[in-house]
Amino acid sequence: MEQRLEMEGGGSLTVEPEGVRVRLTARRPADGRGLYKVWLHGERGGNFLRGTLAPEGEQLELRRALPVGELERAGCWPRFRARAVLAFPFGESGERGWYCEAHPERLLADPVLRGQTGGPMLCRRGEGGFSLAAPFRTNCPAVLEGALLLARAERWSSGLYLIWDFDAQGRPVLPPAGEKGGGRSL
């Protein structure tokens, strides 16, 4: 039986049990502030990151199906609440031009890096290339793990971000020796 929950932080989550699996569909109005992550919080303190709401027309949306056992192990089944948390704020870095790139993998030349984007990322176009950014997290694997040593860290008002620079063909750019950001292509 389908169940609809209102998410803290705005939007709704539809829960559809399908035997040993559960289909979750989260929707939230696109407010222009950034991208949101969906978290499930169980009654006994369990927390489960469900994913990032991606732009779909006029709203942000996330669709996932997963085993009930996975939710049980996380302490988020059968009873839980849902929360939408602003995870990728737009324009809070003090610099203009960042936007949500729903498919950053399309910009990258390297097939390994294309598979490591992990979903939408912040992007800023510049002269001769572009930059991608993601929040730095200690509780999950880093995006673009294959280029982690090429990232620079910047503190924004919403936290620490990793930023990678790429040339116009989508190849990672090495910073010049002793300098932050910008540089020559690999």
N, CA, C and O atoms as a DFTB+ gen file, in Angstrom:
744 C
 N C O
     1  1       0.835      -1.175       0.000
     2  2       0.000       0.000       0.000
     3  2       0.891       1.254       0.000
     4  3       1.781       1.390       0.839
     5  1       0.644       2.152      -0.936
     6  2       1.429       3.373      -1.061
     7  2       1.168       4.312       0.112
     8  3       0.033       4.479       0.557
     9  1       2.250       4.923       0.603
    10  2       2.169       5.866       1.718
    11  2       2.911       7.136       1.314
    12  3       3.965       7.066       0.682
    13  1       2.364       8.299       1.677
    14  2       3.006       9.574       1.352
    15  2       3.353      10.300       2.639
    16  3       2.504      10.486       3.511
    17  1       4.636      10.717       2.749
    18  2       5.119      11.443       3.915
    19  2       5.549      12.839       3.495
    20  3       6.123      13.018       2.421
    21  1       5.278      13.820       4.331
    22  2       5.821      15.155       4.106
    23  2       7.247      15.155       4.648
    24  3       7.496      14.673       5.753
    25  1       8.176      15.691       3.873
    26  2       9.566      15.729       4.304
    27  2       9.835      17.026       5.065
    28  3       9.355      18.093       4.684
    29  1      10.608      16.919       6.142
    30  2      11.112      18.115       6.803
    31  2      12.011      18.814       5.795
    32  3      12.783      18.144       5.109
    33  1      11.942      20.108       5.682
    34  2      12.729      20.843       4.704
    35  2      12.007      21.028       3.383
    36  3      12.553      21.631       2.459
    37  1      10.773      20.513       3.278
    38  2       9.958      20.714       2.090
    39  2       9.873      19.509       1.190
    40  3      10.820      18.731       1.075
    41  1       8.729      19.363       0.552
    42  2       8.509      18.270      -0.386
    43  2       7.867      17.065       0.251
    44  3       7.459      17.096       1.412
    45  1       7.780      15.995      -0.530
    46  2       7.127      14.777      -0.054
    47  2       7.905      13.544      -0.503
    48  3       8.688      13.586      -1.452
    49  1       7.662      12.452       0.209
    50  2       8.278      11.164      -0.102
    51  2       7.162      10.137      -0.222
    52  3       6.374       9.960       0.707
    53  1       7.093       9.458      -1.364
    54  2       6.130       8.387      -1.562
    55  2       6.844       7.060      -1.342
    56  3       7.904       6.816      -1.917
    57  1       6.257       6.201      -0.505
    58  2       6.832       4.903      -0.150
    59  2       5.899       3.824      -0.684
    60  3       4.725       3.780      -0.317
    61  1       6.420       2.941      -1.561
    62  2       5.623       1.864      -2.146
    63  2       6.304       0.518      -1.899
    64  3       7.225       0.162      -2.634
    65  1       5.875      -0.246      -0.876
    66  2       6.436      -1.588      -0.677
    67  2       6.082      -2.495      -1.862
    68  3       4.943      -2.510      -2.329
    69  1       7.075      -3.247      -2.336
    70  2       6.892      -4.189      -3.451
    71  2       7.560      -5.499      -3.063
    72  3       8.650      -5.804      -3.548
    73  1       6.922      -6.277      -2.194
    74  2       7.506      -7.526      -1.720
    75  2       8.684      -7.253      -0.807
    76  3       8.527      -6.632       0.244
    77  1       9.884      -7.720      -1.207
    78  2      11.080      -7.525      -0.383
    79  2      11.808      -6.226      -0.718
    80  3      12.885      -5.959      -0.185
    81  1      11.217      -5.420      -1.601
    82  2      11.804      -4.140      -1.990
    83  2      10.845      -3.002      -1.662
    84  3       9.650      -3.215      -1.462
    85  1      11.389      -1.794      -1.612
    86  2      10.601      -0.590      -1.378
    87  2      10.983       0.434      -2.441
    88  3      12.166       0.686      -2.671
    89  1       9.992       1.014      -3.080
    90  2      10.239       2.079      -4.056
    91  2       9.992       3.414      -3.355
    92  3       8.914       3.658      -2.813
    93  1      11.021       4.277      -3.377
    94  2      10.937       5.596      -2.753
    95  2      11.012       6.658      -3.844
    96  3      11.909       6.630      -4.687
    97  1      10.071       7.590      -3.825
    98  2      10.076       8.709      -4.762
    99  2       9.956       9.989      -3.963
   100  3       8.935      10.234      -3.320
   101  1      11.000      10.807      -4.002
   102  2      11.008      12.081      -3.288
   103  2      10.878      13.208      -4.304
   104  3      11.504      13.184      -5.364
   105  1      10.052      14.197      -3.959
   106  2       9.873      15.378      -4.815
   107  2       9.884      16.617      -3.942
   108  3       9.342      16.635      -2.838
   109  1      10.517      17.647      -4.471
   110  2      10.586      18.921      -3.758
   111  2      10.569      20.039      -4.791
   112  3      11.193      19.909      -5.845
   113  1       9.865      21.142      -4.510
   114  2       9.908      22.260      -5.452
   115  2      11.339      22.782      -5.605
   116  3      12.090      22.848      -4.632
   117  1      11.703      23.147      -6.821
   118  2      13.008      23.760      -7.066
   119  2      12.913      25.211      -6.616
   120  3      12.171      25.995      -7.207
   121  1      13.655      25.575      -5.579
   122  2      13.574      26.932      -5.034
   123  2      14.741      27.811      -5.455
   124  3      14.818      28.973      -5.057
   125  1      15.661      27.257      -6.268
   126  2      16.795      28.037      -6.744
   127  2      17.918      28.198      -5.738
   128  3      18.940      28.808      -6.054
   129  1      17.752      27.659      -4.515
   130  2      18.795      27.789      -3.492
   131  2      19.910      26.783      -3.687
   132  3      21.039      27.024      -3.261
   133  1      19.614      25.649      -4.330
   134  2      20.626      24.630      -4.519
   135  2      20.015      23.253      -4.655
   136  3      18.827      23.114      -4.943
   137  1      20.845      22.223      -4.442
   138  2      20.386      20.837      -4.488
   139  2      20.245      20.295      -3.069
   140  3      20.944      20.716      -2.147
   141  1      19.341      19.369      -2.926
   142  2      19.022      18.814      -1.620
   143  2      19.303      17.313      -1.585
   144  3      19.119      16.612      -2.580
   145  1      19.753      16.832      -0.422
   146  2      19.913      15.401      -0.169
   147  2      18.695      14.932       0.622
   148  3      18.136      15.686       1.418
   149  1      18.290      13.695       0.400
   150  2      17.177      13.101       1.135
   151  2      17.744      12.135       2.160
   152  3      18.480      11.209       1.816
   153  1      17.396      12.357       3.425
   154  2      17.807      11.497       4.540
   155  2      16.576      10.848       5.139
   156  3      15.523      11.475       5.249
   157  1      16.712       9.587       5.527
   158  2      15.683       8.899       6.294
   159  2      16.196       8.756       7.721
   160  3      17.365       8.437       7.935
   161  1      15.328       8.991       8.692
   162  2      15.692       8.911      10.113
   163  2      14.733       7.945      10.796
   164  3      13.525       8.181      10.840
   165  1      15.283       6.849      11.330
   166  2      14.467       5.851      12.004
   167  2      14.113       6.253      13.424
   168  3      14.743       7.132      14.012
   169  1      13.092       5.595      13.969
   170  2      12.640       5.877      15.338
   171  2      13.707       5.587      16.380
   172  3      13.736       6.222      17.434
   173  1      14.591       4.626      16.091
   174  2      15.628       4.234      17.053
   175  2      16.973       4.886      16.756
   176  3      18.021       4.382      17.162
   177  1      16.935       6.006      16.048
   178  2      18.172       6.751      15.815
   179  2      18.922       6.415      14.551
   180  3      19.979       6.996      14.303
   181  1      18.419       5.495      13.734
   182  2      19.098       5.160      12.495
   183  2      18.979       6.277      11.470
   184  3      17.950       6.947      11.383
   185  1      20.040       6.473      10.696
   186  2      20.055       7.477       9.628
   187  2      20.484       6.811       8.333
   188  3      21.373       5.960       8.330
   189  1      19.852       7.199       7.232
   190  2      20.138       6.580       5.951
   191  2      20.079       7.644       4.863
   192  3      19.023       8.235       4.636
   193  1      21.198       7.896       4.187
   194  2      21.237       8.841       3.083
   195  2      20.646       8.166       1.861
   196  3      21.152       7.143       1.401
   197  1      19.574       8.740       1.335
   198  2      18.893       8.137       0.202
   199  2      19.445       8.632      -1.123
   200  3      19.451       7.874      -2.093
   201  1      19.912       9.881      -1.206
   202  2      20.486      10.376      -2.441
   203  2      20.222      11.855      -2.636
   204  3      19.720      12.533      -1.739
   205  1      20.568      12.351      -3.826
   206  2      20.418      13.767      -4.159
   207  2      19.217      13.965      -5.063
   208  3      19.049      13.251      -6.052
   209  1      18.384      14.936      -4.724
   210  2      17.261      15.313      -5.577
   211  2      17.829      16.028      -6.804
   212  3      18.566      17.004      -6.662
   213  1      17.498      15.556      -7.991
   214  2      18.017      16.127      -9.230
   215  2      16.923      16.910      -9.948
   216  3      15.742      16.594      -9.800
   217  1      17.298      17.923     -10.720
   218  2      16.293      18.708     -11.441
   219  2      15.499      17.851     -12.417
   220  3      16.067      17.094     -13.204
   221  1      14.190      17.981     -12.355
   222  2      13.257      17.318     -13.272
   223  2      12.168      18.334     -13.586
   224  3      11.178      18.425     -12.859
   225  1      12.338      19.093     -14.654
   226  2      11.366      20.127     -15.001
   227  2      11.375      21.238     -13.960
   228  3      12.413      21.848     -13.703
   229  1      10.220      21.500     -13.363
   230  2      10.058      22.583     -12.389
   231  2      10.358      22.148     -10.951
   232  3      10.241      22.951     -10.025
   233  1      10.740      20.893     -10.762
   234  2      10.966      20.403      -9.406
   235  2      12.248      19.598      -9.322
   236  3      12.908      19.347     -10.330
   237  1      12.592      19.198      -8.104
   238  2      13.719      18.309      -7.844
   239  2      13.131      16.950      -7.507
   240  3      12.110      16.865      -6.825
   241  1      13.776      15.876      -7.985
   242  2      13.190      14.546      -7.808
   243  2      14.272      13.493      -7.598
   244  3      15.389      13.610      -8.100
   245  1      13.907      12.460      -6.841
   246  2      14.781      11.308      -6.609
   247  2      13.910      10.063      -6.598
   248  3      12.912      10.008      -5.880
   249  1      14.281       9.064      -7.390
   250  2      13.559       7.780      -7.418
   251  2      14.553       6.672      -7.141
   252  3      15.593       6.582      -7.793
   253  1      14.234       5.837      -6.183
   254  2      15.104       4.711      -5.834
   255  2      14.248       3.519      -5.400
   256  3      13.177       3.681      -4.814
   257  1      14.740       2.338      -5.699
   258  2      14.153       1.100      -5.187
   259  2      15.269       0.367      -4.454
   260  3      16.383       0.263      -4.967
   261  1      14.979      -0.139      -3.265
   262  2      16.010      -0.838      -2.504
   263  2      15.392      -1.925      -1.646
   264  3      14.193      -1.896      -1.369
   265  1      16.203      -2.884      -1.223
   266  2      15.699      -3.972      -0.388
   267  2      15.256      -3.466       0.985
   268  3      15.884      -2.581       1.567
   269  1      14.163      -4.043       1.490
   270  2      13.674      -3.706       2.821
   271  2      14.764      -3.985       3.854
   272  3      14.904      -3.235       4.821
   273  1      15.531      -5.047       3.663
   274  2      16.597      -5.415       4.597
   275  2      17.631      -4.312       4.762
   276  3      18.171      -4.129       5.853
   277  1      17.912      -3.574       3.693
   278  2      18.873      -2.468       3.771
   279  2      18.347      -1.367       4.697
   280  3      19.092      -0.807       5.501
   281  1      17.071      -1.072       4.569
   282  2      16.454      -0.082       5.460
   283  2      16.412      -0.588       6.898
   284  3      16.637       0.178       7.835
   285  1      16.125      -1.872       7.073
   286  2      16.088      -2.453       8.426
   287  2      17.463      -2.356       9.090
   288  3      17.559      -1.972      10.256
   289  1      18.527      -2.700       8.359
   290  2      19.882      -2.630       8.917
   291  2      20.269      -1.203       9.296
   292  3      21.039      -0.991      10.232
   293  1      19.731      -0.227       8.566
   294  2      20.024       1.177       8.869
   295  2      19.142       1.706       9.997
   296  3      19.295       2.855      10.412
   297  1      18.210       0.870      10.502
   298  2      17.305       1.302      11.572
   299  2      16.201       2.223      11.075
   300  3      15.641       2.997      11.852
   301  1      15.886       2.147       9.796
   302  2      14.886       3.037       9.188
   303  2      13.699       2.285       8.594
   304  3      13.115       2.725       7.604
   305  1      13.347       1.159       9.194
   306  2      12.167       0.420       8.726
   307  2      11.576      -0.346       9.882
   308  3      12.340      -0.921      10.657
   309  1      10.303      -0.395      10.050
   310  2       9.266       0.076       9.138
   311  2       8.847       1.537       9.359
   312  3       8.135       2.108       8.533
   313  1       9.284       2.136      10.460
   314  2       8.853       3.515      10.741
   315  2      10.045       4.460      10.661
   316  3      11.093       4.213      11.257
   317  1       9.867       5.536       9.920
   318  2      10.924       6.525       9.766
   319  2      10.289       7.850       9.363
   320  3       9.114       7.917       9.004
   321  1      11.097       8.893       9.432
   322  2      10.693      10.197       8.904
   323  2      11.714      10.567       7.842
   324  3      12.816      10.020       7.811
   325  1      11.342      11.501       6.970
   326  2      12.219      11.903       5.871
   327  2      12.531      13.390       5.983
   328  3      11.729      14.188       6.470
   329  1      13.741      13.732       5.506
   330  2      14.174      15.120       5.588
   331  2      14.930      15.483       4.317
   332  3      15.763      14.711       3.842
   333  1      14.639      16.660       3.766
   334  2      15.382      17.203       2.619
   335  2      16.335      18.264       3.162
   336  3      15.903      19.246       3.766
   337  1      17.632      18.061       2.943
   338  2      18.661      18.947       3.494
   339  2      19.407      19.626       2.350
   340  3      19.863      18.959       1.421
   341  1      19.530      20.947       2.413
   342  2      20.283      21.687       1.409
   343  2      21.748      21.242       1.490
   344  3      22.415      21.468       2.500
   345  1      22.239      20.612       0.426
   346  2      23.590      20.055       0.441
   347  2      24.533      20.755      -0.535
   348  3      25.736      20.821      -0.282
   349  1      24.019      21.270      -1.628
   350  2      24.813      21.954      -2.639
   351  2      24.230      23.348      -2.839
   352  3      23.483      23.560      -3.794
   353  1      24.547      24.304      -1.971
   354  2      23.971      25.648      -2.131
   355  2      24.561      26.368      -3.330
   356  3      25.745      26.228      -3.635
   357  1      23.724      27.139      -4.003
   358  2      24.173      27.926      -5.143
   359  2      24.539      29.321      -4.668
   360  3      23.808      29.932      -3.888
   361  1      25.661      29.818      -5.134
   362  2      26.029      31.203      -4.906
   363  2      26.481      31.554      -3.513
   364  3      26.579      32.743      -3.208
   365  1      26.765      30.599      -2.642
   366  2      27.186      30.926      -1.295
   367  2      28.700      30.978      -1.148
   368  3      29.205      31.210      -0.049
   369  1      29.424      30.769      -2.227
   370  2      30.876      30.763      -2.141
   371  2      31.470      32.155      -2.243
   372  3      32.681      32.334      -2.118
   373  1      30.614      33.141      -2.472
   374  2      31.121      34.487      -2.673
   375  2      31.532      34.709      -4.121
   376  3      31.908      35.823      -4.487
   377  1      31.469      33.682      -4.948
   378  2      31.806      33.798      -6.359
   379  2      30.554      33.533      -7.180
   380  3      29.710      32.723      -6.797
   381  1      30.440      34.212      -8.300
   382  2      29.278      34.052      -9.190
   383  2      29.543      32.929     -10.191
   384  3      30.679      32.504     -10.404
   385  1      28.470      32.477     -10.786
   386  2      28.590      31.557     -11.897
   387  2      28.411      30.090     -11.587
   388  3      28.397      29.291     -12.523
   389  1      28.274      29.680     -10.344
   390  2      28.056      28.269     -10.035
   391  2      26.603      27.925     -10.344
   392  3      25.691      28.695     -10.040
   393  1      26.402      26.759     -10.951
   394  2      25.055      26.268     -11.226
   395  2      25.053      24.760     -11.045
   396  3      26.108      24.134     -10.944
   397  1      23.869      24.187     -11.006
   398  2      23.751      22.741     -10.862
   399  2      23.872      22.088     -12.228
   400  3      23.069      22.349     -13.124
   401  1      24.873      21.246     -12.382
   402  2      25.033      20.452     -13.600
   403  2      24.473      19.077     -13.294
   404  3      25.082      18.299     -12.560
   405  1      23.297      18.776     -13.864
   406  2      22.619      17.513     -13.570
   407  2      23.412      16.298     -14.051
   408  3      23.319      15.230     -13.447
   409  1      24.185      16.440     -15.120
   410  2      24.940      15.318     -15.685
   411  2      26.394      15.721     -15.920
   412  3      26.814      15.860     -17.068
   413  1      27.172      15.911     -14.842
   414  2      28.569      16.323     -15.025
   415  2      29.405      15.301     -15.779
   416  3      30.430      15.651     -16.363
   417  1      28.984      14.051     -15.775
   418  2      29.738      13.021     -16.482
   419  2      29.818      13.316     -17.980
   420  3      30.764      12.890     -18.642
   421  1      28.849      14.030     -18.513
   422  2      28.856      14.364     -19.940
   423  2      29.962      15.347     -20.295
   424  3      30.336      15.462     -21.462
   425  1      30.482      16.050     -19.310
   426  2      31.519      17.055     -19.554
   427  2      32.930      16.469     -19.528
   428  3      33.871      17.085     -20.028
   429  1      33.072      15.280     -18.945
   430  2      34.392      14.715     -18.676
   431  2      34.884      13.810     -19.797
   432  3      34.108      13.040     -20.364
   433  1      36.168      13.902     -20.115
   434  2      36.779      13.085     -21.165
   435  2      37.129      11.681     -20.670
   436  3      37.026      10.719     -21.431
   437  1      37.535      11.551     -19.429
   438  2      38.010      10.279     -18.891
   439  2      36.843       9.379     -18.490
   440  3      36.005       9.794     -17.689
   441  1      36.765       8.153     -19.025
   442  2      35.637       7.259     -18.697
   443  2      35.601       6.850     -17.224
   444  3      34.523       6.637     -16.669
   445  1      36.760       6.739     -16.590
   446  2      36.787       6.392     -15.160
   447  2      36.168       7.516     -14.334
   448  3      35.339       7.261     -13.461
   449  1      36.566       8.755     -14.608
   450  2      36.009       9.896     -13.879
   451  2      34.515      10.060     -14.161
   452  3      33.753      10.434     -13.270
   453  1      34.096       9.781     -15.400
   454  2      32.654       9.869     -15.721
   455  2      31.839       8.974     -14.804
   456  3      30.731       9.334     -14.405
   457  1      32.375       7.821     -14.470
   458  2      31.657       6.892     -13.588
   459  2      31.736       7.251     -12.111
   460  3      31.081       6.608     -11.291
   461  1      32.521       8.261     -11.752
   462  2      32.720       8.617     -10.342
   463  2      32.044       9.921      -9.941
   464  3      32.276      10.412      -8.836
   465  1      31.212      10.496     -10.810
   466  2      30.591      11.783     -10.466
   467  2      29.568      11.640      -9.354
   468  3      29.430      12.549      -8.534
   469  1      28.851      10.535      -9.300
   470  2      27.893      10.319      -8.213
   471  2      26.638      11.163      -8.304
   472  3      25.938      11.310      -7.302
   473  1      26.326      11.721      -9.458
   474  2      25.109      12.513      -9.618
   475  2      25.412      13.977      -9.841
   476  3      26.539      14.332     -10.183
   477  1      24.418      14.834      -9.653
   478  2      24.598      16.264      -9.926
   479  2      25.737      16.872      -9.117
   480  3      25.991      16.482      -7.977
   481  1      26.417      17.839      -9.735
   482  2      27.502      18.568      -9.076
   483  2      27.365      20.044      -9.414
   484  3      26.682      20.415     -10.369
   485  1      28.015      20.872      -8.629
   486  2      28.082      22.281      -8.960
   487  2      29.098      22.458     -10.073
   488  3      30.124      21.778     -10.098
   489  1      28.815      23.374     -10.997
   490  2      29.693      23.611     -12.132
   491  2      29.813      25.116     -12.348
   492  3      28.869      25.872     -12.122
   493  1      30.998      25.528     -12.790
   494  2      31.228      26.927     -13.155
   495  2      32.056      26.923     -14.431
   496  3      33.153      26.367     -14.477
   497  1      31.509      27.555     -15.467
   498  2      32.212      27.665     -16.744
   499  2      33.165      28.844     -16.681
   500  3      32.869      29.866     -16.062
   501  1      34.302      28.692     -17.323
   502  2      35.283      29.765     -17.362
   503  2      35.970      29.804     -18.703
   504  3      35.670      29.013     -19.598
   505  1      36.885      30.723     -18.832
   506  2      37.631      30.861     -20.061
   507  2      38.522      29.632     -20.239
   508  3      39.401      29.374     -19.416
   509  1      38.297      28.893     -21.289
   510  2      39.134      27.752     -21.591
   511  2      38.813      26.479     -20.832
   512  3      39.581      25.520     -20.910
   513  1      37.701      26.430     -20.097
   514  2      37.353      25.214     -19.375
   515  2      36.232      25.408     -18.382
   516  3      35.391      26.295     -18.534
   517  1      36.229      24.565     -17.359
   518  2      35.179      24.604     -16.353
   519  2      35.701      24.005     -15.048
   520  3      36.751      23.362     -15.019
   521  1      34.957      24.225     -13.984
   522  2      35.277      23.640     -12.674
   523  2      34.063      22.885     -12.171
   524  3      32.927      23.281     -12.431
   525  1      34.299      21.799     -11.452
   526  2      33.243      21.055     -10.767
   527  2      33.525      21.108      -9.274
   528  3      34.683      21.103      -8.858
   529  1      32.464      21.158      -8.462
   530  2      32.625      21.232      -7.009
   531  2      31.643      20.299      -6.327
   532  3      30.542      20.058      -6.823
   533  1      32.060      19.778      -5.179
   534  2      31.214      18.925      -4.344
   535  2      31.592      19.145      -2.884
   536  3      32.755      19.411      -2.580
   537  1      30.620      19.037      -1.974
   538  2      30.956      19.184      -0.558
   539  2      31.910      18.080      -0.121
   540  3      31.792      16.939      -0.568
   541  1      32.839      18.411       0.738
   542  2      33.741      17.407       1.299
   543  2      33.006      16.713       2.433
   544  3      32.494      17.371       3.339
   545  1      32.951      15.393       2.390
   546  2      32.266      14.601       3.421
   547  2      33.228      13.533       3.947
   548  3      33.989      12.935       3.186
   549  1      33.179      13.309       5.241
   550  2      34.003      12.249       5.822
   551  2      33.217      10.960       6.000
   552  3      33.802       9.925       6.317
   553  1      31.896      11.000       5.802
   554  2      31.056       9.831       6.049
   555  2      30.661       9.081       4.784
   556  3      29.811       8.192       4.837
   557  1      31.268       9.426       3.638
   558  2      30.966       8.711       2.406
   559  2      32.145       8.869       1.440
   560  3      32.980       9.756       1.617
   561  1      32.211       8.008       0.422
   562  2      33.319       8.116      -0.535
   563  2      33.293       9.452      -1.270
   564  3      32.228      10.027      -1.491
   565  1      34.452       9.931      -1.641
   566  2      34.562      11.189      -2.381
   567  2      34.135      10.977      -3.827
   568  3      34.381       9.920      -4.409
   569  1      33.493      11.991      -4.402
   570  2      33.226      11.941      -5.839
   571  2      34.547      12.207      -6.560
   572  3      35.477      12.768      -5.981
   573  1      34.618      11.808      -7.807
   574  2      35.836      11.966      -8.622
   575  2      37.075      11.479      -7.873
   576  3      38.117      12.135      -7.857
   577  1      36.931      10.320      -7.259
   578  2      38.008       9.737      -6.454
   579  2      39.303       9.581      -7.248
   580  3      40.392       9.722      -6.693
   581  1      39.186       9.289      -8.551
   582  2      40.373       9.122      -9.376
   583  2      41.165      10.401      -9.584
   584  3      42.316      10.355     -10.017
   585  1      40.560      11.539      -9.280
   586  2      41.246      12.831      -9.429
   587  2      41.305      13.570      -8.097
   588  3      41.457      14.791      -8.069
   589  1      41.186      12.844      -7.006
   590  2      41.142      13.473      -5.689
   591  2      42.383      14.312      -5.398
   592  3      42.283      15.376      -4.787
   593  1      43.549      13.842      -5.829
   594  2      44.785      14.590      -5.577
   595  2      44.875      15.879      -6.390
   596  3      45.724      16.726      -6.113
   597  1      44.017      16.034      -7.379
   598  2      44.005      17.247      -8.195
   599  2      43.001      18.281      -7.674
   600  3      42.938      19.397      -8.188
   601  1      42.230      17.916      -6.671
   602  2      41.221      18.835      -6.127
   603  2      41.869      19.853      -5.201
   604  3      42.885      19.587      -4.560
   605  1      41.263      21.002      -5.153
   606  2      41.655      21.991      -4.150
   607  2      40.458      22.144      -3.212
   608  3      39.310      21.949      -3.611
   609  1      40.742      22.488      -1.990
   610  2      39.670      22.662      -0.992
   611  2      39.416      24.152      -0.791
   612  3      40.347      24.953      -0.710
   613  1      38.142      24.501      -0.711
   614  2      37.750      25.874      -0.406
   615  2      36.671      25.834       0.665
   616  3      35.765      25.002       0.628
   617  1      36.787      26.746       1.613
   618  2      35.757      26.853       2.643
   619  2      34.736      27.869       2.180
   620  3      35.062      29.032       1.942
   621  1      33.483      27.418       2.052
   622  2      32.364      28.279       1.715
   623  2      31.531      28.430       2.975
   624  3      31.795      27.745       3.963
   625  1      30.551      29.290       2.971
   626  2      29.738      29.503       4.174
   627  2      29.004      28.237       4.594
   628  3      28.666      28.085       5.768
   629  1      28.752      27.326       3.655
   630  2      28.038      26.089       3.978
   631  2      28.974      24.923       4.291
   632  3      28.503      23.814       4.541
   633  1      30.289      25.148       4.282
   634  2      31.218      24.081       4.617
   635  2      32.388      24.003       3.652
   636  3      32.618      24.907       2.849
   637  1      33.119      22.901       3.750
   638  2      34.306      22.685       2.935
   639  2      33.915      22.004       1.621
   640  3      33.163      21.030       1.619
   641  1      34.429      22.525       0.509
   642  2      34.142      21.971      -0.812
   643  2      35.435      21.578      -1.503
   644  3      36.476      22.211      -1.323
   645  1      35.346      20.511      -2.302
   646  2      36.443      20.100      -3.174
   647  2      36.124      20.619      -4.568
   648  3      34.995      20.502      -5.044
   649  1      37.137      21.194      -5.217
   650  2      36.934      21.791      -6.532
   651  2      37.994      21.244      -7.491
   652  3      39.186      21.230      -7.187
   653  1      37.524      20.795      -8.654
   654  2      38.395      20.285      -9.707
   655  2      38.282      21.199     -10.915
   656  3      37.189      21.653     -11.250
   657  1      39.409      21.473     -11.573
   658  2      39.431      22.278     -12.790
   659  2      39.673      21.370     -13.986
   660  3      40.442      20.412     -13.912
   661  1      38.997      21.692     -15.100
   662  2      39.101      20.918     -16.339
   663  2      39.266      21.869     -17.517
   664  3      38.790      23.004     -17.480
   665  1      39.947      21.399     -18.570
   666  2      40.050      22.209     -19.778
   667  2      38.755      22.063     -20.582
   668  3      37.842      21.354     -20.158
   669  1      38.670      22.725     -21.735
   670  2      37.452      22.721     -22.538
   671  2      37.091      21.328     -23.068
   672  3      35.932      21.081     -23.400
   673  1      38.060      20.422     -23.150
   674  2      37.792      19.054     -23.612
   675  2      37.424      18.111     -22.466
   676  3      37.172      16.930     -22.706
   677  1      37.388      18.600     -21.243
   678  2      37.003      17.775     -20.106
   679  2      38.140      17.006     -19.478
   680  3      37.914      16.032     -18.761
   681  1      39.365      17.433     -19.742
   682  2      40.530      16.783     -19.141
   683  2      40.918      17.539     -17.872
   684  3      40.857      18.768     -17.848
   685  1      41.319      16.818     -16.808
   686  2      41.740      17.495     -15.571
   687  2      42.910      18.432     -15.822
   688  3      43.772      18.164     -16.658
   689  1      42.926      19.530     -15.088
   690  2      43.987      20.530     -15.207
   691  2      44.844      20.473     -13.951
   692  3      44.334      20.520     -12.831
   693  1      46.150      20.372     -14.152
   694  2      47.094      20.386     -13.031
   695  2      47.383      21.832     -12.625
   696  3      47.621      22.674     -13.491
   697  1      47.365      22.131     -11.336
   698  2      47.758      23.478     -10.928
   699  2      49.262      23.647     -11.119
   700  3      50.011      22.679     -10.993
   701  1      49.716      24.873     -11.425
   702  2      51.160      25.094     -11.537
   703  2      51.833      24.817     -10.194
   704  3      51.196      24.955      -9.150
   705  1      53.080      24.437     -10.202
   706  2      53.808      24.143      -8.964
   707  2      53.724      25.324      -8.006
   708  3      54.026      26.457      -8.379
   709  1      53.320      25.058      -6.794
   710  2      53.262      26.080      -5.750
   711  2      52.077      27.007      -5.824
   712  3      52.003      27.952      -5.039
   713  1      51.128      26.780      -6.745
   714  2      49.956      27.648      -6.849
   715  2      48.682      26.840      -6.704
   716  3      48.657      25.639      -6.974
   717  1      47.607      27.525      -6.266
   718  2      46.282      26.904      -6.173
   719  2      45.520      27.184      -7.446
   720  3      45.534      28.306      -7.951
   721  1      44.837      26.141      -7.982
   722  2      43.916      26.307      -9.095
   723  2      44.598      26.626     -10.408
   724  3      45.755      27.044     -10.441
   725  1      43.857      26.422     -11.498
   726  2      44.343      26.745     -12.834
   727  2      45.629      26.049     -13.183
   728  3      46.410      25.729     -12.288
   729  1      45.879      25.804     -14.445
   730  2      47.152      25.189     -14.789
   731  2      47.147      24.551     -16.133
   732  3      46.433      24.995     -17.032
   733  1      47.932      23.512     -16.294
   734  2      48.055      22.866     -17.601
   735  2      47.271      21.552     -17.619
   736  3      47.048      20.945     -16.571
   737  1      46.858      21.120     -18.799
   738  2      46.074      19.885     -18.960
   739  2      46.974      18.673     -18.815
   740  3      48.182      18.733     -19.047
   741  1      46.356      17.577     -18.428
   742  2      47.070      16.301     -18.376
   743  2      47.221      15.722     -19.759
   744  3      47.798      14.646     -19.919
